[in-house]
Coordinates of C-alpha atoms in Angstrom, one line a residue:
X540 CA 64.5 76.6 -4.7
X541 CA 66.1 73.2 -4.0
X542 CA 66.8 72.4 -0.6
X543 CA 70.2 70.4 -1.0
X544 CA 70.8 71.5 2.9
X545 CA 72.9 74.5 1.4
X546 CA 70.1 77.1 1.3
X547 CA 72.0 79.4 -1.1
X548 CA 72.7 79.0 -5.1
X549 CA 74.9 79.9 -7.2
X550 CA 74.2 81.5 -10.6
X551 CA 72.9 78.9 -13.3
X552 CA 75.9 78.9 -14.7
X553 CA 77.7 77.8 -12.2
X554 CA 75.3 75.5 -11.3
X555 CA 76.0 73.6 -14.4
X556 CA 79.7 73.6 -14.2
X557 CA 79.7 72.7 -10.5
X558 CA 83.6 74.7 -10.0
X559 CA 82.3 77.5 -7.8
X560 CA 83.9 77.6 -4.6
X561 CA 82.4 79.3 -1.8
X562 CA 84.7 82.1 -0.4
X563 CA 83.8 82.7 3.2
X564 CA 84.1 86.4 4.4
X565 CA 82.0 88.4 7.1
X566 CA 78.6 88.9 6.2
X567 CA 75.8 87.1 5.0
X568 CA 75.3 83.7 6.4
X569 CA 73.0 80.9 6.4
X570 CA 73.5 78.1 9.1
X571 CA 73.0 74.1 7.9
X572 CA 71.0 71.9 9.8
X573 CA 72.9 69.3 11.8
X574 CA 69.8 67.3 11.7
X575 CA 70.8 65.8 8.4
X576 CA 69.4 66.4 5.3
X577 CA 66.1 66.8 4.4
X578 CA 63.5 64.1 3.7
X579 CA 63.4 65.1 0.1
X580 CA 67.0 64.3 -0.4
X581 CA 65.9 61.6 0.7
X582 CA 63.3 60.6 -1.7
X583 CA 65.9 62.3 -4.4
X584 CA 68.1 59.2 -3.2
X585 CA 64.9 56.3 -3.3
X586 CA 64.1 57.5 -7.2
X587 CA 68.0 57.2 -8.2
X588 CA 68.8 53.8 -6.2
X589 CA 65.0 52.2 -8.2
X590 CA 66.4 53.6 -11.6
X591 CA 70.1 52.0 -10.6
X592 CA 68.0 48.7 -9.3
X593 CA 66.8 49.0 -13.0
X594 CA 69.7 49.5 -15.1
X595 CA 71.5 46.2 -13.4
X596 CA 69.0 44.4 -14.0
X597 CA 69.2 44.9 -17.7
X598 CA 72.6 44.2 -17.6
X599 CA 72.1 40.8 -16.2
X600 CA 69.3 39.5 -18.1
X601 CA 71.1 37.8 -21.1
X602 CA 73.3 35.8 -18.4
X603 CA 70.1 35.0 -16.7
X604 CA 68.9 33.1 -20.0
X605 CA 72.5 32.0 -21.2
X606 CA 72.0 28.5 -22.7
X607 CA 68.4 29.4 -23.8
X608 CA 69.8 32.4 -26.2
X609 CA 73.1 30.1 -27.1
X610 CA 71.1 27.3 -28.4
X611 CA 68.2 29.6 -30.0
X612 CA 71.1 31.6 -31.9
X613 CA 73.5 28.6 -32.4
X614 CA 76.4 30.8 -30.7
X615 CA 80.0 29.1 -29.8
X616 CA 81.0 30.1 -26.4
X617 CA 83.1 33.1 -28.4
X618 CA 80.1 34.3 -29.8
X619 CA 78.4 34.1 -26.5
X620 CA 80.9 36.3 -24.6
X621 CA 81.1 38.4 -27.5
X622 CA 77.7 39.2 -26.9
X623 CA 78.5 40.9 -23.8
X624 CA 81.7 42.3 -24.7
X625 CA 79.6 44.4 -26.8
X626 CA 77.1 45.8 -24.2
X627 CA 80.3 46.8 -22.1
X628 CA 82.5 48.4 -24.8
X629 CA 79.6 50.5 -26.2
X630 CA 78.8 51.4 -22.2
X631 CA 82.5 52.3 -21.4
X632 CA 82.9 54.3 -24.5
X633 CA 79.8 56.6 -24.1
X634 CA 80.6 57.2 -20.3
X635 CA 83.4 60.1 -21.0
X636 CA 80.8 61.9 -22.8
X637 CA 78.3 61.4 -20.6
X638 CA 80.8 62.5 -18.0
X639 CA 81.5 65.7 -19.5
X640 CA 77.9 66.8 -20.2
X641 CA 77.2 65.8 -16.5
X642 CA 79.9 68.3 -15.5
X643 CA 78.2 71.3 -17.9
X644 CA 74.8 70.5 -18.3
X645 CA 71.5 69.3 -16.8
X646 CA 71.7 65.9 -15.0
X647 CA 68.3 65.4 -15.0
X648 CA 67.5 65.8 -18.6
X649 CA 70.8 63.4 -19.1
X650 CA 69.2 61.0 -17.0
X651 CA 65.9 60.7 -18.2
X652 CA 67.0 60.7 -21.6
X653 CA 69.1 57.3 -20.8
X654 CA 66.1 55.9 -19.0
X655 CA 64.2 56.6 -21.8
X656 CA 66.4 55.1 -24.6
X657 CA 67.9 52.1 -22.6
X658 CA 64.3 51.0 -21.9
X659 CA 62.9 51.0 -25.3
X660 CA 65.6 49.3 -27.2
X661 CA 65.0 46.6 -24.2
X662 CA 61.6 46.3 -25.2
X663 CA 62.2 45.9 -28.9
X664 CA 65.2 43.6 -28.4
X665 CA 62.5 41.2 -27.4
X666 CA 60.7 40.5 -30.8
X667 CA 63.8 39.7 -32.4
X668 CA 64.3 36.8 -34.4
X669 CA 66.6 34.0 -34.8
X670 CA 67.4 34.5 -38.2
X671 CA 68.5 38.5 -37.1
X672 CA 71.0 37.9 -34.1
X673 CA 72.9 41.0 -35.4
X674 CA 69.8 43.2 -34.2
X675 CA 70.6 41.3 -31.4
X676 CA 73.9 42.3 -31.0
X677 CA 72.9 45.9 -32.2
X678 CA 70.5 46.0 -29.4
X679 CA 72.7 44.9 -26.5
X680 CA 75.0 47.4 -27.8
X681 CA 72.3 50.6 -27.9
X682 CA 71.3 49.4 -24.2
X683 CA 75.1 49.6 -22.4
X684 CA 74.8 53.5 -24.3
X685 CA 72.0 54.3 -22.4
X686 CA 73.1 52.6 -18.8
X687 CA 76.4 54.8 -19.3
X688 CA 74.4 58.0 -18.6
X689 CA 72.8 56.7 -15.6
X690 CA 76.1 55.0 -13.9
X691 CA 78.1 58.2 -14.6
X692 CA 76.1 60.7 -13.2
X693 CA 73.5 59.1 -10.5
X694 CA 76.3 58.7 -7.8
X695 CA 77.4 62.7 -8.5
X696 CA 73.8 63.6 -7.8
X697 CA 73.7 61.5 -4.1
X698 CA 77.4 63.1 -3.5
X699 CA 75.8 66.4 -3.4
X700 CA 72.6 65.9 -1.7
X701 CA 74.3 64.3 1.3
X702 CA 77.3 65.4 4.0
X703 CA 80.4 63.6 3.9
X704 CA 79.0 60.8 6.9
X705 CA 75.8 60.6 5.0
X706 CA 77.5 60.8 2.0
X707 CA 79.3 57.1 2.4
X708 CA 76.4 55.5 3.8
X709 CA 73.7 56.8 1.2
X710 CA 76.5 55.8 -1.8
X711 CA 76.5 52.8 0.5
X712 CA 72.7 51.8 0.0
X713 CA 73.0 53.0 -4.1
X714 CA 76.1 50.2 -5.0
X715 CA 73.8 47.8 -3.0
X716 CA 71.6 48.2 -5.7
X717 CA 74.0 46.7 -8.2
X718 CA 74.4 43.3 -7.0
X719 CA 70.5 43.4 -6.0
X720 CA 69.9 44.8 -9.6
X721 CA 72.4 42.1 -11.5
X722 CA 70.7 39.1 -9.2
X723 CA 67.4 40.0 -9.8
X724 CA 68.2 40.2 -13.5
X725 CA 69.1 36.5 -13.0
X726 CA 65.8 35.6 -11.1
X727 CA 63.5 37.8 -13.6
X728 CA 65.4 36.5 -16.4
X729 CA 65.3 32.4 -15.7
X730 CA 61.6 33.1 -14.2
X731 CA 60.3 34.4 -16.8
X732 CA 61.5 32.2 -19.4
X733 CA 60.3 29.2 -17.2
X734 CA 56.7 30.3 -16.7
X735 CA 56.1 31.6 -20.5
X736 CA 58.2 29.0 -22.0
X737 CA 59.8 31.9 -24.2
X738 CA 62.8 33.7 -23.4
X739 CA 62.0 36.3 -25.2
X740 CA 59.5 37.6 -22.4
X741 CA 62.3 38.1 -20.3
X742 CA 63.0 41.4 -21.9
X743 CA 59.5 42.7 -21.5
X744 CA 59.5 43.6 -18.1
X745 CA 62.5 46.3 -17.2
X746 CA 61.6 48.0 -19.4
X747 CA 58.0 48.6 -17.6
X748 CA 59.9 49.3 -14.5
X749 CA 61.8 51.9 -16.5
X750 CA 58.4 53.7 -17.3
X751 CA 57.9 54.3 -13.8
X752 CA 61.5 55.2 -13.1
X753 CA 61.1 58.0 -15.8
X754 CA 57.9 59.4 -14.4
X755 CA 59.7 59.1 -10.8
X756 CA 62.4 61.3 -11.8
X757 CA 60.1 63.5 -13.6
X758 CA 58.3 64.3 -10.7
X759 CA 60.3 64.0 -7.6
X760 CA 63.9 64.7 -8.6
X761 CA 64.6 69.0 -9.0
X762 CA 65.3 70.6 -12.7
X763 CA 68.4 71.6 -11.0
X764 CA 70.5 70.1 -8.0
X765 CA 73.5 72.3 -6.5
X766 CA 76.3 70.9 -6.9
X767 CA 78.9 70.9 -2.9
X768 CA 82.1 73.0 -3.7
X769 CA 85.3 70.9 -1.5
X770 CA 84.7 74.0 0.7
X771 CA 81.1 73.4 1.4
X772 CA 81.3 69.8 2.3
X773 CA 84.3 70.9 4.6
X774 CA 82.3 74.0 5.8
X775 CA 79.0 72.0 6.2
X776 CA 80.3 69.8 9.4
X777 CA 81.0 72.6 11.4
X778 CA 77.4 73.4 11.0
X779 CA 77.7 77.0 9.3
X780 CA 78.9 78.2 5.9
X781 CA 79.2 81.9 5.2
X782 CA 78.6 82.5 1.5
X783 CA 80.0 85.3 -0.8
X784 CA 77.9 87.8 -2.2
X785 CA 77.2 87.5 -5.7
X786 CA 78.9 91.2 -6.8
X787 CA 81.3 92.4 -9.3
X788 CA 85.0 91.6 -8.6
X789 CA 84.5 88.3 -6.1
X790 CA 87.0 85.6 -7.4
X791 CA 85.8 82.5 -8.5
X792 CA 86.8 79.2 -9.1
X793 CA 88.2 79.3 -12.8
X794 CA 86.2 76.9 -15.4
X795 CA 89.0 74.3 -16.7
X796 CA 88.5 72.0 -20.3
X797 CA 88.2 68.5 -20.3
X798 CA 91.7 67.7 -21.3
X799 CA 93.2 70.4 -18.4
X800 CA 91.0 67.6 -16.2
X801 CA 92.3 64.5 -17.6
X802 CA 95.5 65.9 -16.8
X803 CA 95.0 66.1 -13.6
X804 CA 93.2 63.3 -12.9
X805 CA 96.1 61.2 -14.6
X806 CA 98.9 62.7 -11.8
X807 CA 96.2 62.0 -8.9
X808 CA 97.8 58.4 -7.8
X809 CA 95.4 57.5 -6.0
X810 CA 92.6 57.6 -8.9
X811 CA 94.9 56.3 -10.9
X812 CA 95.8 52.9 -9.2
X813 CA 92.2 52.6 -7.5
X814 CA 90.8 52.7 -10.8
X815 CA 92.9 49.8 -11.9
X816 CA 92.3 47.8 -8.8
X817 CA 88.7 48.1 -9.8
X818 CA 89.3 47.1 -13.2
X819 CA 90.6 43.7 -11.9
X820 CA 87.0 43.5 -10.1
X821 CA 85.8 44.4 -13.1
X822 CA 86.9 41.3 -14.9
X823 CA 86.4 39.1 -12.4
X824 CA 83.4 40.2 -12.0
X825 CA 82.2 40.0 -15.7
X826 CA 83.7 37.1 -16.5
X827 CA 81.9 35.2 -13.4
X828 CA 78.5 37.0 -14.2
X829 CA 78.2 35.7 -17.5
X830 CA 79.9 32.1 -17.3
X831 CA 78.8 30.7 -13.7
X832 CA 75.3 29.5 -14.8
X833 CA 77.1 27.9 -18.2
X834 CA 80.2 26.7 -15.9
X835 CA 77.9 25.0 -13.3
X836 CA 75.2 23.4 -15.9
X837 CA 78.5 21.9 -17.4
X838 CA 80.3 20.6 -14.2
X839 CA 76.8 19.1 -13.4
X840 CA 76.7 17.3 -16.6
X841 CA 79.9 16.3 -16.3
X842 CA 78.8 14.8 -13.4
X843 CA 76.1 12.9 -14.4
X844 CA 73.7 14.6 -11.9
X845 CA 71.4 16.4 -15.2
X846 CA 71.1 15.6 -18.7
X847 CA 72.1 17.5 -21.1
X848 CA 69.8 20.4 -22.8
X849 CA 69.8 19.6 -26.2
X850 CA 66.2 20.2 -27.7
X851 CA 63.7 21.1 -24.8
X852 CA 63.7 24.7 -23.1
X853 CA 66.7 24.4 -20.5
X854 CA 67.0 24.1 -16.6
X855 CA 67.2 27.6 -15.1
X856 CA 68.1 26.2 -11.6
X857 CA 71.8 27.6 -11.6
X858 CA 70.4 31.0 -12.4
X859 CA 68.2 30.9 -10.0
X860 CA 70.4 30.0 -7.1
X861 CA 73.2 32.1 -8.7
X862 CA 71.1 34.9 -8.7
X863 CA 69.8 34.6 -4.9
X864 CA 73.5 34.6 -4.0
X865 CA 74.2 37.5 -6.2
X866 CA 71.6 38.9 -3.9
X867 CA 72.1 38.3 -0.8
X868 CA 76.2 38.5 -1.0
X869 CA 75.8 41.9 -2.8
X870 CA 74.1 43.9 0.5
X871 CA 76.1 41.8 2.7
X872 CA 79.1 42.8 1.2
X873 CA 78.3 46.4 0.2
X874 CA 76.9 46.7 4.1
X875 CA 80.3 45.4 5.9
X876 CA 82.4 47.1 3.7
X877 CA 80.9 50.6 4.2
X878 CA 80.6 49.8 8.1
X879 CA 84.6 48.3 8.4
X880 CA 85.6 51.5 6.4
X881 CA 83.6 53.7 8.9
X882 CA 84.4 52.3 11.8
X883 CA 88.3 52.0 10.7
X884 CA 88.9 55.1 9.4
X885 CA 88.8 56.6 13.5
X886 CA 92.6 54.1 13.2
X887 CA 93.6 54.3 10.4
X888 CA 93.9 56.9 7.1
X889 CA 94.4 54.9 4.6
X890 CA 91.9 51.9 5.7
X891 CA 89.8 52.4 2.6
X892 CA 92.3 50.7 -0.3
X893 CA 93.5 48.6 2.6
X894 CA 90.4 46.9 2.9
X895 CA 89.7 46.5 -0.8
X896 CA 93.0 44.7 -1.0
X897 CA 92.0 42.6 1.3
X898 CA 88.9 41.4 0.3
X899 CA 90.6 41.3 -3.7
X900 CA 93.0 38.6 -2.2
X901 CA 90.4 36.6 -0.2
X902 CA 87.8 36.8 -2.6
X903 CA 90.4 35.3 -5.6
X904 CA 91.3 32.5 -3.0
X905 CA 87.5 31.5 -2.8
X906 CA 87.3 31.4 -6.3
X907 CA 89.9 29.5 -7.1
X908 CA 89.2 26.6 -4.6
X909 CA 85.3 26.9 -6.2
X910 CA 86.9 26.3 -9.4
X911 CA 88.9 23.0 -8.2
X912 CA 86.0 21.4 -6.2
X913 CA 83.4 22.0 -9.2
X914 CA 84.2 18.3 -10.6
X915 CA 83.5 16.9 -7.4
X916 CA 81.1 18.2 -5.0
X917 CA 78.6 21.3 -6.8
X918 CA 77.6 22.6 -3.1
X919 CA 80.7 23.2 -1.7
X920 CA 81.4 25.3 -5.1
X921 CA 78.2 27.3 -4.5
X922 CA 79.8 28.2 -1.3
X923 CA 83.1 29.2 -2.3
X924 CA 81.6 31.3 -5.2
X925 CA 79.2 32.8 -2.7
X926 CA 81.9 33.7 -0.4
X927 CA 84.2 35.2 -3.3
X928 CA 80.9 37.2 -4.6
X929 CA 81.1 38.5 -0.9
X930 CA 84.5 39.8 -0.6
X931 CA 83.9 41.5 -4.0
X932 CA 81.4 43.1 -3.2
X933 CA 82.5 44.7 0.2
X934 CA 84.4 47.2 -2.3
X935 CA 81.5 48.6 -4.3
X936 CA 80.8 51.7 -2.1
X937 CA 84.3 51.9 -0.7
X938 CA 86.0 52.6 -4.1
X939 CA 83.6 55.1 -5.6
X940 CA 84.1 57.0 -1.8
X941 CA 88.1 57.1 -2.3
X942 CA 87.2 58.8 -5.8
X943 CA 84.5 61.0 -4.2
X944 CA 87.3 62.5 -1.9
X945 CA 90.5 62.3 -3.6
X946 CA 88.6 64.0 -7.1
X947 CA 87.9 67.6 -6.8
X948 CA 84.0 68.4 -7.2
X949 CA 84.3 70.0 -10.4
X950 CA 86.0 66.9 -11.7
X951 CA 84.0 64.2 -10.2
X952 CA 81.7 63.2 -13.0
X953 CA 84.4 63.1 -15.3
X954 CA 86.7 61.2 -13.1
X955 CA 83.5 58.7 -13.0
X956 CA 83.5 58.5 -16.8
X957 CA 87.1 57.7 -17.2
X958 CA 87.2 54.8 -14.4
X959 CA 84.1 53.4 -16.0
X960 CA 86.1 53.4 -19.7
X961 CA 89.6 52.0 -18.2
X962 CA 87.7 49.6 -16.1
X963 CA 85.6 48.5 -18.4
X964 CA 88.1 48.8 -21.6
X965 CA 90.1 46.9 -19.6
X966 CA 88.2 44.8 -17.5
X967 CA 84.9 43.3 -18.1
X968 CA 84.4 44.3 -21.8
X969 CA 86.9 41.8 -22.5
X970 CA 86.7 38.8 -19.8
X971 CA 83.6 37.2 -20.8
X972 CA 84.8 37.1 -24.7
X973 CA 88.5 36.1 -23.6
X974 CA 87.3 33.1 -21.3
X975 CA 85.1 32.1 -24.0
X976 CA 87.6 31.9 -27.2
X977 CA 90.3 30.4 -24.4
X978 CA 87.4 28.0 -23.8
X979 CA 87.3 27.3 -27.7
X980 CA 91.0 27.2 -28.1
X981 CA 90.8 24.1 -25.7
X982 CA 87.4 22.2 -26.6
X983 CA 89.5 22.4 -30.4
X984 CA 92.5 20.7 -29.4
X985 CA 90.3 18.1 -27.5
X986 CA 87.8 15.4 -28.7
X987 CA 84.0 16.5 -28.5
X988 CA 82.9 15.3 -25.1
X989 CA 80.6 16.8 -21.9
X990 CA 83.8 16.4 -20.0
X991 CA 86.0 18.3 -21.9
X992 CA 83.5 21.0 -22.5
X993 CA 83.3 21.6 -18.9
X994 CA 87.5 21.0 -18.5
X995 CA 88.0 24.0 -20.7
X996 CA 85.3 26.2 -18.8
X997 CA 87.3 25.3 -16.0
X998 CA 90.8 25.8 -17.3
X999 CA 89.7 29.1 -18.7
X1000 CA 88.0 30.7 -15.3
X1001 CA 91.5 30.3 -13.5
X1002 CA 93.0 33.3 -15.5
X1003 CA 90.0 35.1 -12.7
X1004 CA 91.9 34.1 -9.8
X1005 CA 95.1 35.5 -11.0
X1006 CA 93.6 38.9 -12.2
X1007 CA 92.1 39.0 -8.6
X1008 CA 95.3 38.9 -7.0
X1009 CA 96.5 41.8 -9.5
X1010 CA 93.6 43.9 -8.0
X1011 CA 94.4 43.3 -4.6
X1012 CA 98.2 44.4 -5.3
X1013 CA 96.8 47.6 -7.2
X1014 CA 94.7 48.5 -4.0
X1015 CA 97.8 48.4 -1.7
X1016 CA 99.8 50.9 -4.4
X1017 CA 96.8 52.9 -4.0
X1018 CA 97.7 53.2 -0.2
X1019 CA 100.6 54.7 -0.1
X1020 CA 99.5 57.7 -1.8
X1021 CA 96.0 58.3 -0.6
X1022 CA 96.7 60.8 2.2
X1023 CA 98.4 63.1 0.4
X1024 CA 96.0 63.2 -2.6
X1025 CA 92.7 64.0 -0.1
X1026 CA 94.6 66.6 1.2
X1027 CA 95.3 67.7 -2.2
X1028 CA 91.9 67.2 -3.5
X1029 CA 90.4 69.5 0.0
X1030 CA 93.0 72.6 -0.2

């Protein structure tokens, strides 16, 4: 028995599918504690946010280590971006199917199957050498398969262990875990390259953590979690929920394919333009986590203020600091956000895209001015990249909360899985290799200099601005349709 504060299961079956609706009628009932979930829902929660601190990390550790793995493998800046176009197109394209086996199957043997995998082709990635960078490439590519399982189906888990006001606030302390995760991949990375005086140690690390992660879940998270009907979560805040008795003849929910759900998901506007206002983030986003380190080392050479790293192993300062601001703008953000969205939702319906079109606008503002001043003065660009970071991230938790209650339950994980393709297909899969060939299109119509290598950094980071703006304009689409959709998405 699993005590998901609903103290009554459905068959297996349904279990799996997670399309039951409850049917309330006179009869048996069992009442729901208004205390709040219990503590092991909590602890449920703890294991998932260390396995998601985990999985960003990875994603972050290459960028972390930029100009040591650039120079080591002899890359060109389109072969550098291409190396993390690669770890985002294999993630985005396994997500769908991990989507729909987190809709039918176990979630827990999904999950620590991906912990599992992700972790161990970390490890290896680490004894590879120069003269094999397409292991490299191979590796990177195996990893982003086995972060898709985690991303898809982690927040689905948390959505039904918690009440809708726990709900946002426990989703809230998860997405914190991604800019703490992708910082600390910066830190661990640059570290650990500066005290061994070998990058390759850098990838020896996560996947210890991973170990743990794995026996965590192992141990502490249920074989089987029950997955909230619509009516159950409504049900659930009135502090009773009278369930149907499992006999012959008592309707249920009818099971629907994947494409039947894709069809729906497609005529739910509010998905549909939320998902492509995250898909700007998403290339701002990956184009600034793998470039800013490269972009500020340049600007600071251009400068005169370091030398440049041509033989000895390279100044991991920028990572460093990047990585601290990745930090500390990441809970910030994630924090505000989920607090403005809870305390503005008692005004206003459609606050939620409202607010994330907001911060899209201001946030490609700061950018843009960081990008102008980088010639000049390196602090003040710290500052406006820290504040753009910021407004970025003030839209982690509120997004996935829009889909969490706009998305049917039976749909969710799959709805997950697509927003993580379309985002990614069309977001940061591509910016970091776009920004880098646009950055070799203009170093090749220029003469070989430090100043024109950092111009067409420069010149080629601007597109993020714009894209920004785009985002913000697809949040505000996303408002005018977001009422009716939750209304939808609750009968």
């Amino acid at each position: 028995h699993e005590n998901t504060g609903l103290q009554s299961q459905p068959p297996p079956e349904e279990q799996n599918y997670g399309a039951t609706a409850a049917h309330v009628r006179h009869g048996p009932f069992v009442s729901v504690s208004r205390n709040g979930p219990a503590m092991r829902n909590y602890l449920i929660a703890a294991v998932l946010c260390y396995a998601n601190l985990i999985n960003f990390m990875d994603w972050f550790i290459v960028p972390g280590i930029l100009l040591d793995i650039q120079k080591y493998f002899k890359f060109s800046d389109g072969d550098t971006g291409l190396l993390q176009t690669v770890f985002i197109m294999c993630y985005m394209l396994a997500a769908p199917i991990f989507g729909y086996l987190g809709d039918r199957y176990n979630r827990k043997i999904i999950l620590g199957a991906g912990i599992f995998f992700w972790s161990g082709v970390t490890l290896g990635s680490s004894f590879t050498s120069e003269s094999y960078y397409w292991i490299f490439f191979l590796s990177r590519g195996l990893v982003g398969i086995g972060t898709a399982s985690y991303s898809t189906i982690a927040p689905t888990i948390i959505a039904d262990l918690f009440e809708e006001g726990k709900r946002t606030t426990m989703l809230s302390v998860f997405y914190i875990f991604i800019p703490v995760g992708s910082g600390l991949g910066y830190v661990l990375a640059a570290g650990m390259a500066e005290v061994t005086g070998d990058w390759h140690w850098a990838f020896r690390i996560t996947p210890c953590m991973g170990g743990l992660a794995l026996v965590l879940l192992i141990l502490l998270v249920p074989h089987r979690i029950q997955r909230r009907t619509a009516l159950h979560r409504a049900l659930s805040i009135s502090g009773t929920i009278r369930v149907a008795a499992e006999k012959p003849g008592v309707q249920r929910t009818a099971k629907t394919t994947w494409c039947q759900d894709v069809i729906s998901l497609a005529k739910n506007w509010s998905f549909v333009w939320s998902s492509l206002g995250l898909t700007a983030m998403a290339f701002v986003t990956g184009a600034l986590g793998m470039w800013v380190p490269l972009f500020l080392y340049r600007a600071q050479v251009a400068q005169g203020i370091v030398s440049p790293c041509l033989q000895e192993s390279c100044n991991s300062s920028n990572s460093l600091i990047f990585g601290g601001i990745t930090i500390g703008t990441g809970i910030l953000g994630v924090l505000v956000g989920a607090e403005a969205a809870r305390r503005l939702r008692k005004i206003n319906n459609k606050v939620d895209p409202l607010i994330c079109a907001t911060s899209m606008f201001v946030s490609a503002l700061c950018l843009y001015i960081a990008l102008m001043v980088a010639q000049t003065n390196i602090l003040s660009t710290f500052i406006f990249i820290a504040f753009g970071e910021l407004f970025l991230s003030v839209n982690w938790a509120v997004v996935t909360d829009i889909l969490l209650y706009v998305v049917t339950p039976g749909r969710q994980s799959t709805a997950i899985a697509l927003q993580i393709l379309v985002s990614h297909l069309l977001g940061d899969a591509g910016s970091p290799y776009l920004i880098g060939i646009i950055s070799n299109a203009i170093q090749a119509k220029n003469s070989h200099s430090f100043q024109w290598n950092f111009w067409s950094m420069q010149y080629s980071f601007i597109l993020c601005a714009f894209v920004g703006v785009f985002g913000g304009g697809f949040f505000l689409l996303t408002s005018f349709y977001i009422e009716e959709d939750r209304k939808e998405a609750e009968r």
